[in-house]
Coordinates of C-alpha atoms in Angstrom, one line a residue:
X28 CA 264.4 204.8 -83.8
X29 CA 266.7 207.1 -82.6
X30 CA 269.2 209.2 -84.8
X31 CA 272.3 210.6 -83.5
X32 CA 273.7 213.3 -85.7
X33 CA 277.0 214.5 -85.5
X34 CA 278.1 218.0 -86.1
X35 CA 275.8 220.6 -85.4
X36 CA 276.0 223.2 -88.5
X37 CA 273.3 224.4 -91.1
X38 CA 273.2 220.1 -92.1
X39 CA 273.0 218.7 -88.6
X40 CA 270.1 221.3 -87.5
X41 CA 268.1 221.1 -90.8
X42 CA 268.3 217.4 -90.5
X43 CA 267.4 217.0 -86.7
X44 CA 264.6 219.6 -87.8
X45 CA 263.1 217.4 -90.6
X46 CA 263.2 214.2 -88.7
X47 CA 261.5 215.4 -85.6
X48 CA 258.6 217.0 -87.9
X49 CA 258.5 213.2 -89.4
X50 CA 258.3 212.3 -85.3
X51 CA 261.5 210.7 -85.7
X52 CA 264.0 211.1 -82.1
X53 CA 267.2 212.8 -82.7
X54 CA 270.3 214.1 -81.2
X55 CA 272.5 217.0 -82.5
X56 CA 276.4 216.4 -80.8
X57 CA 278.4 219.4 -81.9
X58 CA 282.2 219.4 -80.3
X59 CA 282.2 223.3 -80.1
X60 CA 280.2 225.6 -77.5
X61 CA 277.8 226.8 -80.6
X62 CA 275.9 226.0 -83.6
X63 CA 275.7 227.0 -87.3
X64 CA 279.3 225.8 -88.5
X65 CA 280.6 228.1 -91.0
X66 CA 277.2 230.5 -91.3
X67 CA 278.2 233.2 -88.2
X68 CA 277.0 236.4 -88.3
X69 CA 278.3 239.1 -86.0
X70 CA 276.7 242.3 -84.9
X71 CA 279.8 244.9 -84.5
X72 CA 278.9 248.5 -83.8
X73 CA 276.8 249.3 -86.6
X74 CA 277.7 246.8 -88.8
X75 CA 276.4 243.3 -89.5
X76 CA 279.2 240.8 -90.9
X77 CA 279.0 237.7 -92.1
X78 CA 282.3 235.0 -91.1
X79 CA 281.0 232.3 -93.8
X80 CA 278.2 232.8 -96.7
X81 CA 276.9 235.6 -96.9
X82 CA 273.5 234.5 -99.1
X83 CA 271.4 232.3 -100.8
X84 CA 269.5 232.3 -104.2
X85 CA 265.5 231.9 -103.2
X86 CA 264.7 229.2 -105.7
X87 CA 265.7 226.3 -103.5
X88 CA 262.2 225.0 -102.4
X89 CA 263.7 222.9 -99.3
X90 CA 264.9 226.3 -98.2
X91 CA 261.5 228.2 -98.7
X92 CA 260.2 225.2 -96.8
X93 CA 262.2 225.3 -93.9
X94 CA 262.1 228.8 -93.7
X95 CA 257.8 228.5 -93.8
X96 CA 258.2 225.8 -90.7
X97 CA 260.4 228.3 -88.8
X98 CA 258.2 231.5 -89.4
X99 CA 261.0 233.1 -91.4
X100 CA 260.1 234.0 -94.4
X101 CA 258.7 237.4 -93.7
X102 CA 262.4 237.9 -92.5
X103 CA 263.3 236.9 -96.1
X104 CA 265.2 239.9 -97.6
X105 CA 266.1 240.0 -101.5
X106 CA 269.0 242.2 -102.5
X107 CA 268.5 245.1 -103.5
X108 CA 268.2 246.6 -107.3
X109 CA 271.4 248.6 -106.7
X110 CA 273.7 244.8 -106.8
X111 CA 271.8 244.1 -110.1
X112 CA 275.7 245.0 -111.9
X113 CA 278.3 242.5 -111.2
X114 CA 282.1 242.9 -111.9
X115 CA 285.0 240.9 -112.6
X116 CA 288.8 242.4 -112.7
X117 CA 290.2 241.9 -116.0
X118 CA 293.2 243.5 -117.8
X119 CA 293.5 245.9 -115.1
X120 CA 290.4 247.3 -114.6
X121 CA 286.9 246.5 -113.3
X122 CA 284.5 245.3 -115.9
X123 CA 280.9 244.5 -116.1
X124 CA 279.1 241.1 -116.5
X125 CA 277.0 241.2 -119.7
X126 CA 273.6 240.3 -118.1
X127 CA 272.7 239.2 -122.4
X128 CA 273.9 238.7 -125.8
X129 CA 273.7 241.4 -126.9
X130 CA 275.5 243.3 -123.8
X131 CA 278.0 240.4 -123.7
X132 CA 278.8 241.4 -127.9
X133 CA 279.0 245.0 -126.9
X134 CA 281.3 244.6 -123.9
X135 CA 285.1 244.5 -123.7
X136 CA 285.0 242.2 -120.9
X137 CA 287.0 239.7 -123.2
X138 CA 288.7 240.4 -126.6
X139 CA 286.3 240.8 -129.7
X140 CA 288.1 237.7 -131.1
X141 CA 287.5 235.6 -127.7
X142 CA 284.0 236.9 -128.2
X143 CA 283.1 235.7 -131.7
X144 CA 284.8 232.5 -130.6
X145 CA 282.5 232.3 -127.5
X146 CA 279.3 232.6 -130.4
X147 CA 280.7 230.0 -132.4
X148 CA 280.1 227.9 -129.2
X149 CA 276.7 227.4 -131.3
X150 CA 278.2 224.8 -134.0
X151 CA 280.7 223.0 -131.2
X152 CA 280.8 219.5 -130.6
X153 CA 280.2 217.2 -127.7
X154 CA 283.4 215.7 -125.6
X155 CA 284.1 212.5 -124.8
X156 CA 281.6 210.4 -122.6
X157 CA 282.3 208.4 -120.0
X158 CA 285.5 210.9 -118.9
X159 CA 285.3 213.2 -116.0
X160 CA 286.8 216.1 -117.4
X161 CA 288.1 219.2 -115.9
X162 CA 286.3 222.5 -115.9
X163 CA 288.7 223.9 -117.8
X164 CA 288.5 221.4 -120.5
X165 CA 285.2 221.8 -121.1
X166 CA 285.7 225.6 -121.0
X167 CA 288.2 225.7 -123.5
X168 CA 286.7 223.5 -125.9
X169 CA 282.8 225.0 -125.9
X170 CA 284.1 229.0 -124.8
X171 CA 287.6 229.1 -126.1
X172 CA 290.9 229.9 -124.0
X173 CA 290.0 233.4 -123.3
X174 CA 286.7 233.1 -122.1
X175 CA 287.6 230.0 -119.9
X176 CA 290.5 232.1 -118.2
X177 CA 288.7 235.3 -117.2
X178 CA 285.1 234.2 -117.6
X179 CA 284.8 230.8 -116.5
X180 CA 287.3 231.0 -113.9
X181 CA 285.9 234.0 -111.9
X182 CA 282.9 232.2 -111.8
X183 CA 284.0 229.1 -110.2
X184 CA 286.4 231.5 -107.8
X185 CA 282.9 232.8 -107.0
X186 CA 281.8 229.7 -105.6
X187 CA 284.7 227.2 -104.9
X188 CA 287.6 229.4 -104.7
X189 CA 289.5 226.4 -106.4
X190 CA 291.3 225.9 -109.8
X191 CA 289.4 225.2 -113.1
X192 CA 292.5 222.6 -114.5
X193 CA 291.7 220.4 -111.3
X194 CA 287.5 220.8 -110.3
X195 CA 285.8 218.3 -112.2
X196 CA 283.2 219.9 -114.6
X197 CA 280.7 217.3 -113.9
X198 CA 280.8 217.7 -110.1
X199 CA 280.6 221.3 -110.1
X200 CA 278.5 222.7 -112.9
X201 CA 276.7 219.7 -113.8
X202 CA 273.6 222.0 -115.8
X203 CA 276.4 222.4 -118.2
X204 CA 277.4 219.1 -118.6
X205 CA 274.2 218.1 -119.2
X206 CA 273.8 220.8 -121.7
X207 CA 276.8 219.4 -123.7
X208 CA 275.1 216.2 -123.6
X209 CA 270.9 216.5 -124.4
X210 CA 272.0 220.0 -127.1
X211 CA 275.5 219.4 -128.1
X212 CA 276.1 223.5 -127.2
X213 CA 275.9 224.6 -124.0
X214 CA 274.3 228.0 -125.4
X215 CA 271.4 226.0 -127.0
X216 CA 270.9 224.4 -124.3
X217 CA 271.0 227.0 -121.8
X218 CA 267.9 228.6 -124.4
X219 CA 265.9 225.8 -125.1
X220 CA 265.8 225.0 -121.1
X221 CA 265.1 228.3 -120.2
X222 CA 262.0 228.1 -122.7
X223 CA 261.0 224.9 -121.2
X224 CA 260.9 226.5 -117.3
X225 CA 259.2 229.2 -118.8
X226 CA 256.5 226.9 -120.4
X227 CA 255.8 224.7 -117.1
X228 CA 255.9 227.8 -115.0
X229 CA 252.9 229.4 -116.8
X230 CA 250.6 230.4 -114.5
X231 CA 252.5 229.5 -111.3
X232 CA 253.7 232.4 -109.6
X233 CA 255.8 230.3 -107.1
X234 CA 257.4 228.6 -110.1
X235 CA 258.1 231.3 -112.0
X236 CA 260.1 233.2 -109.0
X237 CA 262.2 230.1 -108.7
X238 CA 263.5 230.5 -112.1
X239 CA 266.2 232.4 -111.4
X240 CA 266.0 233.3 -107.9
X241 CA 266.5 236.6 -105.8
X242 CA 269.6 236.7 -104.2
X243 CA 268.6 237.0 -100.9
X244 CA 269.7 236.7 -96.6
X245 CA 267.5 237.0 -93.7
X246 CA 267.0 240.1 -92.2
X247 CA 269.7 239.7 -89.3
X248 CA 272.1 237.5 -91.2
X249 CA 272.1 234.1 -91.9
X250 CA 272.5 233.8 -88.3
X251 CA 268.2 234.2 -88.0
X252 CA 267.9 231.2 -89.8
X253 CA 270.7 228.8 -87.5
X254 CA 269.0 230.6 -84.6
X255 CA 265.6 229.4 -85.3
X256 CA 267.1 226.0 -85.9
X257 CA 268.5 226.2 -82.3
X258 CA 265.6 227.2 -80.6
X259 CA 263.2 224.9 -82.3
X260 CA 265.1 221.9 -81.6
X261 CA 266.1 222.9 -77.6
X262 CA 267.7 220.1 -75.9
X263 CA 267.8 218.3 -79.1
X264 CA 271.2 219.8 -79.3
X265 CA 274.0 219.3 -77.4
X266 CA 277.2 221.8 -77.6
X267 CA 280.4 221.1 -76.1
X268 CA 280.2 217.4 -76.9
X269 CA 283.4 215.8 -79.2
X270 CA 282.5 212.5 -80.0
X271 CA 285.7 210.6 -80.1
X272 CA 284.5 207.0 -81.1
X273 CA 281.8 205.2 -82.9
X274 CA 280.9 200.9 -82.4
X275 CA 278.7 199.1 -84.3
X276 CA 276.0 196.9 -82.1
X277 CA 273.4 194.4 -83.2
X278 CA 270.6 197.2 -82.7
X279 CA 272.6 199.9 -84.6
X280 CA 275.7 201.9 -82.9
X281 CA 277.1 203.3 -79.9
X282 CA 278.6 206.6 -79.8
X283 CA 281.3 207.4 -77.2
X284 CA 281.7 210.9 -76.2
X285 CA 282.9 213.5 -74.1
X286 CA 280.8 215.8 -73.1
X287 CA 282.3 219.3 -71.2
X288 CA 285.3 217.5 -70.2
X289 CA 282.9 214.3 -68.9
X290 CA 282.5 210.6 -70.7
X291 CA 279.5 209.5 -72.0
X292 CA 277.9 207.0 -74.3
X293 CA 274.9 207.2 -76.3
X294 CA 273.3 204.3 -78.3
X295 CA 271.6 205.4 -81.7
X296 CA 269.9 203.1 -84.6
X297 CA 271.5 205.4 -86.9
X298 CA 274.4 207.8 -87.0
X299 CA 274.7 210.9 -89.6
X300 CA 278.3 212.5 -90.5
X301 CA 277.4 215.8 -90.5
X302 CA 281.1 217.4 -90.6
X303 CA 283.9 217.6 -92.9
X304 CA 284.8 215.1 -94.7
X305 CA 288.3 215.0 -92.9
X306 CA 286.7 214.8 -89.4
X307 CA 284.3 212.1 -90.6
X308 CA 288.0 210.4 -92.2
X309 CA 289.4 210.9 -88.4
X310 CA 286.3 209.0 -87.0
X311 CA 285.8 206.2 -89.2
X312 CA 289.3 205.2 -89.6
X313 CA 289.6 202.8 -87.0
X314 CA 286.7 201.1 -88.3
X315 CA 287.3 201.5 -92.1
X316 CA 290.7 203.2 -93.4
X317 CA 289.7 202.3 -97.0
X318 CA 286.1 204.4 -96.0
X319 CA 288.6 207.5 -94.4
X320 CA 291.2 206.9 -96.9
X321 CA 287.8 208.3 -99.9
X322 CA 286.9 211.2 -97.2
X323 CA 290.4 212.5 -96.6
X324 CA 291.2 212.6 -100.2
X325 CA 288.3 215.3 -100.4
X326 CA 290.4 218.5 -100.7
X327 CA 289.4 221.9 -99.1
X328 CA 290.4 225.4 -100.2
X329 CA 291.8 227.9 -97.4
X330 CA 290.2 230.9 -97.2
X331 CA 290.4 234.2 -95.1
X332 CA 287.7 237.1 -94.9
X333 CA 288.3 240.7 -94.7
X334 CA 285.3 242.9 -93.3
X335 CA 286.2 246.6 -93.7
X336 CA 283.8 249.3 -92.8
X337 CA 284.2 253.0 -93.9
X338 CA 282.2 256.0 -92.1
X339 CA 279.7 257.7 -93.5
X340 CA 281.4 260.4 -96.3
X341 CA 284.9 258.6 -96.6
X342 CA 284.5 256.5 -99.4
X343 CA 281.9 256.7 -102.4
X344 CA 279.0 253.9 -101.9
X345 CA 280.3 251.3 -105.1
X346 CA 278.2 249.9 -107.9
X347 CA 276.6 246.7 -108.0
X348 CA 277.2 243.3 -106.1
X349 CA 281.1 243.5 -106.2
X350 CA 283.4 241.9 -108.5
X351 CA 285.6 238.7 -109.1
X352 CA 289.2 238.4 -109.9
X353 CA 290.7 235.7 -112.1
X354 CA 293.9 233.9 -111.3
X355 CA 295.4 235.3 -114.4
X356 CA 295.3 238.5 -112.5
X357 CA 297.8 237.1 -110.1
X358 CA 296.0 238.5 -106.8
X359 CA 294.9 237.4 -103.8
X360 CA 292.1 238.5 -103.6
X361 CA 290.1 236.9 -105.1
X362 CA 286.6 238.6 -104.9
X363 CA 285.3 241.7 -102.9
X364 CA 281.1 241.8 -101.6
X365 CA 280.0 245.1 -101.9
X366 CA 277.7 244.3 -98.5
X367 CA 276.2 248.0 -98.1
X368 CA 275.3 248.3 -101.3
X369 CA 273.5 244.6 -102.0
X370 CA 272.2 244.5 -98.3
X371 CA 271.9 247.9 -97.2
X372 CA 270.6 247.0 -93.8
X373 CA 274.0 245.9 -93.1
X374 CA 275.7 248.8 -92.5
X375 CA 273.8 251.6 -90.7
X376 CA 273.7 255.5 -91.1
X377 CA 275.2 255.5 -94.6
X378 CA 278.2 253.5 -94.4
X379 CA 280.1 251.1 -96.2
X380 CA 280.8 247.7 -95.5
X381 CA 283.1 245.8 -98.0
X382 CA 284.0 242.1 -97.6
X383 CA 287.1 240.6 -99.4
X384 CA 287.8 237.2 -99.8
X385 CA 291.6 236.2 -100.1
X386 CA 293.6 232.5 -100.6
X387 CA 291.9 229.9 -102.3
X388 CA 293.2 227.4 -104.0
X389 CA 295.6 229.5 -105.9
X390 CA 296.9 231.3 -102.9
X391 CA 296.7 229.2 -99.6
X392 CA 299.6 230.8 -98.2
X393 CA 298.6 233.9 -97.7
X394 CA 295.6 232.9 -95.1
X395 CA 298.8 231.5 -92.7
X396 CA 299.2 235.5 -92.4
X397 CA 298.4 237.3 -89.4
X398 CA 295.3 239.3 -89.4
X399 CA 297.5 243.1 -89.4
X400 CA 299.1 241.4 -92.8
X401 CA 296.0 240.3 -94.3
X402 CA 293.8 243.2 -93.2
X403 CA 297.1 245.6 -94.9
X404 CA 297.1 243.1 -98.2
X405 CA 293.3 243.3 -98.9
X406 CA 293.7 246.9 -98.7
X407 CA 296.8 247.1 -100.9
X408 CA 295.1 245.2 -103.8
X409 CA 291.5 247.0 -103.4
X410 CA 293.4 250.2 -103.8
X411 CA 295.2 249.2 -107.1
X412 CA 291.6 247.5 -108.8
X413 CA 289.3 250.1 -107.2
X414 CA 291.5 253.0 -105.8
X415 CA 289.9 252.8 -102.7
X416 CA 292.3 254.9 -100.3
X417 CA 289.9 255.7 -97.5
X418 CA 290.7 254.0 -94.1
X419 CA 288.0 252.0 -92.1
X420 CA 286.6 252.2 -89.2
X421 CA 286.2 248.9 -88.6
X422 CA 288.8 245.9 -89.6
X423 CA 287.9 242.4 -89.0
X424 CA 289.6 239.1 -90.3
X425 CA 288.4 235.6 -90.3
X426 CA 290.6 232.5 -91.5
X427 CA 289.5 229.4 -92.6
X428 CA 292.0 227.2 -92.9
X429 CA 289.4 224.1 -94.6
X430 CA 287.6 227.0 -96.0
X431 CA 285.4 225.4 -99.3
X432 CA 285.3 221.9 -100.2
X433 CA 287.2 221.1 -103.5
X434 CA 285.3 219.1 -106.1
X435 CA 288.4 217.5 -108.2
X436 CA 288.6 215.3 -111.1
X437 CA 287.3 211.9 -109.7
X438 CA 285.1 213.6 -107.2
X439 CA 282.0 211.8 -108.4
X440 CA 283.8 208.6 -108.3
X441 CA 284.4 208.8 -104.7
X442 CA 281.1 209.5 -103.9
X443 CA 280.3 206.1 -105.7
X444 CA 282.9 204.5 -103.8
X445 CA 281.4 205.9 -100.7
X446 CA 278.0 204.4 -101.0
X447 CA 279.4 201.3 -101.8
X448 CA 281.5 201.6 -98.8
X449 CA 278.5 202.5 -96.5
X450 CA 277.0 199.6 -97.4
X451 CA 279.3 197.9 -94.9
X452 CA 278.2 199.4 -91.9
X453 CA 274.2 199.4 -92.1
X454 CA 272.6 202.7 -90.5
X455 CA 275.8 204.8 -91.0
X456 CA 275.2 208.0 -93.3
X457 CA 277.2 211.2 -94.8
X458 CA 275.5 214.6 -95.2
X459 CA 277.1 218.1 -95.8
X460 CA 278.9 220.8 -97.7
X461 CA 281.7 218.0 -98.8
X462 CA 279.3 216.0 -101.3
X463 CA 276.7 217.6 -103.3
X464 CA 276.7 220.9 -103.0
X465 CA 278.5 223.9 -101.2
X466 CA 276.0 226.2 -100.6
X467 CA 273.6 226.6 -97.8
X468 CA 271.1 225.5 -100.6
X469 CA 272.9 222.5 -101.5
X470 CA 272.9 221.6 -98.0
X471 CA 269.2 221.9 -96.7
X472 CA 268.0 220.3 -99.4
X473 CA 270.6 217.0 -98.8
X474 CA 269.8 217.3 -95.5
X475 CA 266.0 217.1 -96.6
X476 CA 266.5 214.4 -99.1
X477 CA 268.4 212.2 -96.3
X478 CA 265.9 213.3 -93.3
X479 CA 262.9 212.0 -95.7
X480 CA 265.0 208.8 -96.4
X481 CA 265.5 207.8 -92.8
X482 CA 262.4 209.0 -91.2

């Protein structure tokens, strides 16, 4: 058997790395002249950046796997205690995330009457089953409006950059919607499964660690790990080649190419997706415009970084991991990394390296910008939440214009549709960041799950 996989970023190299461990043949085709997708990192003077994620949480034991098989995890580095704080603009100012109860009662990160309404969270009621609600729904009815505006919704800008009245809760933050339904209260729940990890992870060091997971990068970058990918798999992998067609055969598929300018054909007994879900739509639809009609109805948030460096002395190193911003703020920006302070390695000799993240969902406009516009606009609003006024020494802006795959209302139902639909066409498969998971997390270990399946 022979497995062609299509799209060579983090899912494509962790799934032609899994198969050939099983001994199964492979073949990565990935239309641009390099590999990792969205995970680049970029060595600029004395700075180390980060175009797409910057992390991972080290509880992911596909990850810690794949890391083992590559001789990375002595390149493992965990943040550092200094990040412990998180922020999150609110009512014009920066304000710390409670890290407990009894911080979270204390703290004026919401109104005391948003507070008490967030305890009585204790004695609220389940929702309706059988409906995909939205985030926000869910939010409003276990945490209240309040909390669901500035809490709820920084966290989720955190992660999908999107909006909390359209992401389906189920889709996205599914530990809480299983919370609502074994405890009734997302708190209880929350405590009694926290007991129960703590119980089976008695004695297990490994298991124990996984609980909540270090926040953690490589050593160089995400870039080590897409690296080792590369160089473990070799000729496994071929760059510059755009595959433009795909035909069913008796013995599985053939995949038309074109390879540095040059035709070619390749016949496969199975063919992974391994790109977004509108270039998998552009593929498939002269075979199945129902099929690309599902994929191309998976949105994407745009998104644009902003790395800004400061030289040693100009600006004060900041507290903790950085902070989030709520829409209600009305900016956009919609979260700042505090890189030197989480990952000091990044930024030699004492310096500061900040990364902003503007757009989203809630402000897709402004990544059409040019890069002087967006590079002035990050340091507009960062001077008005932070009063940052020092200027950088290094600028550097990176759009995404399909930046974060949007999990909407009805997101799980497409999925189901899609497995239905892939029944059609024996040996044809979907893996990546468009499904079941954003992450880099969410993607090694669907890349796993689907490598173990086929091989």
């Amino acid at each position: 058997m022979t497995v062609a996989i299509i799209g060579g970023g983090i899912s494509g190299l962790v799934l032609a790395h899994r198969l050939r461990s099983r001994g199964t043949a492979a073949v990565v085709l990935e239309s641009s002249s390099r590999v990792g997708g969205n995970v680049q990192t970029r060595t600029r003077g004395e700075y180390l950046l980060e175009a797409g994620p910057n992390s991972f949480l080290d509880r992911e034991p596909a990850t810690r796997s794949l890391a083992g098989a590559l001789g990375l995890e002595t390149r493992i580095r965990a943040a550092d205690a200094a990040a412990k704080n998180r922020y999150i603009f609110t009512r014009g100012a920066l304000r710390v995330l409670p890290a407990s109860p009894p911080a979270f009662l204390k703290s004026d990160l919401i109104s005391l009457p948003a507070r008490l309404r967030v305890l009585g969270e204790l004695f609220s009621g389940r929702g309706p089953r059988g409906v995909d609600e939205s985030l926000a729904q869910l939010g409003r009815r276990h945490l209240g409006r309040e909390a669901t505006t500035v809490l709820l919704d920084a966290v989720q800008t955190g992660i999908y950059a999107g909006d909390p009245e359209r992401l389906s809760a189920e889709a996205t933050f599914p530990q809480l919607v299983k919370f609502e339904r074994d405890h009734r209260s997302l708190i209880l729940g929350a405590i009694r499964a926290q007991r129960a990890a703590r119980e089976a992870a008695k004695g297990d060091g490994a298991a124990k660690s996984r609980l909540t997971g270090l926040l953690s990068t490589f050593d160089g970058g995400l870039g080590v790990l897409v690296d080792a990918l590369a160089a473990a798999l070799g000729d496994t992998v071929r760059t510059d080649a755009k595959v433009e067609g795909l035909t069913p055969t008796p013995d599985g598929w053939r995949v038309q190419a074109r390879e540095r300018g040059q035709p070619v054909e390749l016949s496969a007994s199975q063919v992974v997706l391994a790109v977004p879900a509108h270039v998998a739509a552009d593929l498939l639809r002269p075979l199945d415009a129902p099929m690309a009609a599902t994929l191309g109805a998976i949105e994407y948030a745009p998104m644009a970084v902003v790395h800004l460096g400061f030289a040693p002395g100009t600006t004060p190193k900041p507290d903790g991991f950085g902070f989030l911003v709520p829409a209600v703020e009305g900016k956009a920006v919609l979260g700042t990394i505090h890189v030197s302070t989480t990952f000091p390695f990044r930024a030699q000799g004492g310096r500061v390296l900040l990364t902003c993240l503007l757009g989203g969902t809630r402000r897709p406009d402004v990544v059409a910008r040019d890069e002087d516009a967006l590079a002035a606009l990050a340091r507009e609003e960062l001077k008005a939440m932070t009063g940052l006024t020092a200027t950088p020494e290094l600028t550097e802006v990176v759009r995404w214009p399909r930046g974060i795959p949007q999990y909407t209302v009805g997101h799980l139902g497409r999925l189901a549709s899609l497995d239905g639909q892939l029944k059609r066409w024996p040996g044809l498969h979907l893996t990546g960041n468009a499904y079941r998971g954003v992450g880099v997390n969410d993607c090694i270990r669907d890349a796993t799950r689907l490598a173990d399946a086929l091989g």
